[in-house]
Amino acid sequence: MVPRMRDRLGHLDDFQRFSGTETSFGRGAYRPMDRERAETGGETDFLDLGRNYKDMADTIAKAANTINELVKRSQALRADAEAAISAARAEAQSEKERADKLQATLDAALAERSRIVQDQERRIRELHADKQEVADQLEKVTADLDLANQWLEYLTSHVHSQLSDTIKKAELVVRNRNAA
């Protein structure tokens, strides 16, 4: 969880805040001399001025330390962000490579499927052509068989007729021989 800005910069509240009426030394632009300063003859002004420089130096040192700390935190955040971005890029690249491999596998499977479908369609066409050829041959053989049966019937009847005539002639010859 990212800390809120107030939490991250909370230690800055320790710095002295200057109002618009204060000079760069942290004191008002003009203050009438109070009794204590009048009695000491202005020695407190010199002490106040020294304290103001010390306070301002402390404030500047605290501000510099705070700035240094903020710079370190910024650098750490930037390094963390760059590491996170690098990791995300690496992961994205890995996922892209994986997706590319899956796409290549899918493309190969689709090409194989297409080849198989074309091969099956070709084989079905060949089988239909073979079936038609066999049907045509069967029709021709059936016609030839019918013709052969008709021819056989004709020959059979012709042979029977001639056999019958030959048997009659043979019987006549045998009767004539027996009679003679």
Short mmCIF file of C-alpha atoms in Angstrom, two decimals:
data_model
loop_
_atom_site.label_atom_id
_atom_site.label_comp_id
_atom_site.label_asym_id
_atom_site.label_seq_id
_atom_site.Cartn_x
_atom_site.Cartn_y
_atom_site.Cartn_z
CA MET A 1 0.00 0.00 0.00
CA VAL A 2 1.38 3.43 -0.95
CA PRO A 3 1.58 5.82 2.04
CA ARG A 4 -0.45 8.97 1.81
CA MET A 5 1.38 12.20 1.09
CA ARG A 6 0.69 13.50 4.61
CA ASP A 7 2.26 10.32 6.08
CA ARG A 8 5.29 10.53 3.80
CA LEU A 9 5.91 14.22 4.49
CA GLY A 10 4.73 14.29 8.12
CA HIS A 11 8.21 14.95 9.47
CA LEU A 12 8.23 18.24 7.56
CA ASP A 13 5.80 19.63 10.16
CA ASP A 14 8.78 19.89 12.54
CA PHE A 15 10.20 22.77 10.45
CA GLN A 16 9.71 26.29 11.58
CA ARG A 17 7.15 28.07 9.52
CA PHE A 18 7.66 31.68 8.62
CA SER A 19 4.83 34.14 8.24
CA GLY A 20 4.77 36.78 5.56
CA THR A 21 5.73 39.50 8.08
CA GLU A 22 8.96 37.78 9.09
CA THR A 23 12.24 38.52 7.39
CA SER A 24 14.60 35.92 6.11
CA PHE A 25 16.10 35.84 9.62
CA GLY A 26 12.87 34.63 11.16
CA ARG A 27 12.03 37.85 13.03
CA GLY A 28 9.60 40.60 12.30
CA ALA A 29 10.71 43.43 10.07
CA TYR A 30 10.31 46.00 12.78
CA ARG A 31 9.67 45.62 16.49
CA PRO A 32 9.85 48.43 18.93
CA MET A 33 12.44 48.05 21.61
CA ASP A 34 11.01 46.48 24.70
CA ARG A 35 12.13 47.33 28.19
CA GLU A 36 14.60 44.45 28.54
CA ARG A 37 16.40 45.40 25.37
CA ALA A 38 16.47 49.04 26.40
CA GLU A 39 17.97 48.19 29.80
CA THR A 40 20.68 45.89 28.39
CA GLY A 41 21.56 48.36 25.74
CA GLY A 42 20.76 46.15 22.70
CA GLU A 43 22.88 43.14 23.69
CA THR A 44 19.86 40.88 23.33
CA ASP A 45 19.50 41.98 19.70
CA PHE A 46 22.91 40.48 18.95
CA LEU A 47 22.02 37.26 20.80
CA ASP A 48 18.65 37.09 19.02
CA LEU A 49 20.38 37.57 15.68
CA GLY A 50 22.77 34.68 16.46
CA ARG A 51 19.91 32.44 17.54
CA ASN A 52 18.05 33.32 14.37
CA TYR A 53 21.02 32.26 12.22
CA LYS A 54 21.33 29.03 14.18
CA ASP A 55 17.59 28.37 13.88
CA MET A 56 17.69 29.14 10.19
CA ALA A 57 20.76 26.92 9.70
CA ASP A 58 18.98 24.11 11.58
CA THR A 59 15.90 24.60 9.44
CA ILE A 60 17.97 24.56 6.25
CA ALA A 61 19.80 21.43 7.43
CA LYS A 62 16.49 19.73 8.21
CA ALA A 63 15.14 20.78 4.82
CA ALA A 64 18.28 19.49 3.09
CA ASN A 65 18.01 16.18 4.97
CA THR A 66 14.34 15.97 4.04
CA ILE A 67 15.14 16.69 0.40
CA ASN A 68 17.91 14.06 0.46
CA GLU A 69 15.50 11.56 2.00
CA LEU A 70 12.87 12.41 -0.62
CA VAL A 71 15.45 11.98 -3.38
CA LYS A 72 16.44 8.57 -1.97
CA ARG A 73 12.79 7.54 -1.71
CA SER A 74 12.16 8.80 -5.23
CA GLN A 75 15.14 6.82 -6.53
CA ALA A 76 13.97 3.73 -4.68
CA LEU A 77 10.45 4.16 -6.06
CA ARG A 78 11.84 4.70 -9.54
CA ALA A 79 14.03 1.58 -9.23
CA ASP A 80 11.05 -0.44 -7.95
CA ALA A 81 8.88 0.90 -10.78
CA GLU A 82 11.54 0.12 -13.39
CA ALA A 83 11.95 -3.39 -11.96
CA ALA A 84 8.17 -3.89 -12.01
CA ILE A 85 7.98 -2.58 -15.57
CA SER A 86 10.85 -4.83 -16.66
CA ALA A 87 9.19 -7.83 -15.02
CA ALA A 88 5.87 -6.95 -16.65
CA ARG A 89 7.56 -6.55 -20.04
CA ALA A 90 9.36 -9.88 -19.63
CA GLU A 91 6.10 -11.56 -18.65
CA ALA A 92 4.29 -9.93 -21.57
CA GLN A 93 7.04 -11.10 -23.94
CA SER A 94 6.83 -14.62 -22.51
CA GLU A 95 3.04 -14.63 -22.92
CA LYS A 96 3.41 -13.31 -26.48
CA GLU A 97 5.87 -16.09 -27.32
CA ARG A 98 3.50 -18.64 -25.78
CA ALA A 99 0.58 -17.20 -27.74
CA ASP A 100 2.67 -17.29 -30.94
CA LYS A 101 3.52 -20.96 -30.32
CA LEU A 102 -0.14 -21.77 -29.68
CA GLN A 103 -1.12 -19.90 -32.86
CA ALA A 104 1.50 -21.83 -34.85
CA THR A 105 0.21 -25.11 -33.40
CA LEU A 106 -3.36 -24.09 -34.21
CA ASP A 107 -2.38 -23.08 -37.76
CA ALA A 108 -0.62 -26.42 -38.26
CA ALA A 109 -3.65 -28.32 -36.91
CA LEU A 110 -6.00 -26.35 -39.18
CA ALA A 111 -3.75 -27.02 -42.19
CA GLU A 112 -3.66 -30.74 -41.32
CA ARG A 113 -7.44 -30.78 -40.91
CA SER A 114 -7.85 -29.07 -44.28
CA ARG A 115 -5.50 -31.59 -45.90
CA ILE A 116 -7.41 -34.50 -44.35
CA VAL A 117 -10.76 -33.06 -45.48
CA GLN A 118 -9.45 -32.58 -49.03
CA ASP A 119 -7.99 -36.08 -49.03
CA GLN A 120 -11.31 -37.54 -47.84
CA GLU A 121 -13.27 -35.58 -50.45
CA ARG A 122 -10.88 -36.82 -53.16
CA ARG A 123 -11.23 -40.39 -51.90
CA ILE A 124 -15.04 -40.09 -51.87
CA ARG A 125 -14.98 -38.81 -55.47
CA GLU A 126 -12.73 -41.73 -56.45
CA LEU A 127 -15.06 -44.21 -54.73
CA HIS A 128 -18.09 -42.70 -56.49
CA ALA A 129 -16.24 -42.97 -59.82
CA ASP A 130 -15.23 -46.58 -59.02
CA LYS A 131 -18.82 -47.36 -58.05
CA GLN A 132 -20.12 -45.88 -61.30
CA GLU A 133 -17.50 -47.81 -63.29
CA VAL A 134 -18.45 -51.05 -61.54
CA ALA A 135 -22.16 -50.30 -62.14
CA ASP A 136 -21.43 -49.66 -65.84
CA GLN A 137 -19.40 -52.89 -66.09
CA LEU A 138 -22.16 -54.80 -64.29
CA GLU A 139 -24.72 -53.43 -66.72
CA LYS A 140 -22.51 -54.41 -69.69
CA VAL A 141 -21.81 -57.87 -68.25
CA THR A 142 -25.53 -58.32 -67.54
CA ALA A 143 -26.34 -57.33 -71.15
CA ASP A 144 -23.60 -59.67 -72.42
CA LEU A 145 -24.96 -62.44 -70.19
CA ASP A 146 -28.48 -61.91 -71.49
CA LEU A 147 -27.17 -62.02 -75.06
CA ALA A 148 -25.13 -65.15 -74.26
CA ASN A 149 -28.21 -66.78 -72.68
CA GLN A 150 -30.27 -65.95 -75.75
CA TRP A 151 -27.52 -67.35 -77.99
CA LEU A 152 -27.28 -70.43 -75.79
CA GLU A 153 -31.02 -70.95 -75.97
CA TYR A 154 -30.88 -70.57 -79.74
CA LEU A 155 -28.00 -73.05 -80.00
CA THR A 156 -29.65 -75.43 -77.55
CA SER A 157 -32.87 -75.39 -79.52
CA HIS A 158 -30.94 -75.74 -82.79
CA VAL A 159 -28.85 -78.60 -81.34
CA HIS A 160 -32.03 -80.27 -80.01
CA SER A 161 -33.65 -79.87 -83.38
CA GLN A 162 -30.66 -81.34 -85.20
CA LEU A 163 -30.27 -84.10 -82.60
CA SER A 164 -33.90 -84.93 -82.99
CA ASP A 165 -33.48 -85.06 -86.79
CA THR A 166 -30.30 -87.14 -86.41
CA ILE A 167 -32.02 -89.52 -84.00
CA LYS A 168 -34.89 -89.94 -86.43
CA LYS A 169 -32.45 -90.59 -89.31
CA ALA A 170 -30.47 -93.00 -87.15
CA GLU A 171 -33.60 -94.86 -86.19
CA LEU A 172 -34.50 -95.15 -89.87
CA VAL A 173 -31.05 -96.43 -90.74
CA VAL A 174 -31.19 -98.92 -87.87
CA ARG A 175 -34.71 -100.07 -88.94
CA ASN A 176 -33.57 -100.42 -92.50
CA ARG A 177 -30.60 -102.43 -91.51
CA ASN A 178 -32.58 -104.57 -89.24
CA ALA A 179 -35.02 -105.15 -91.97
CA ALA A 180 -32.46 -106.10 -94.45
#
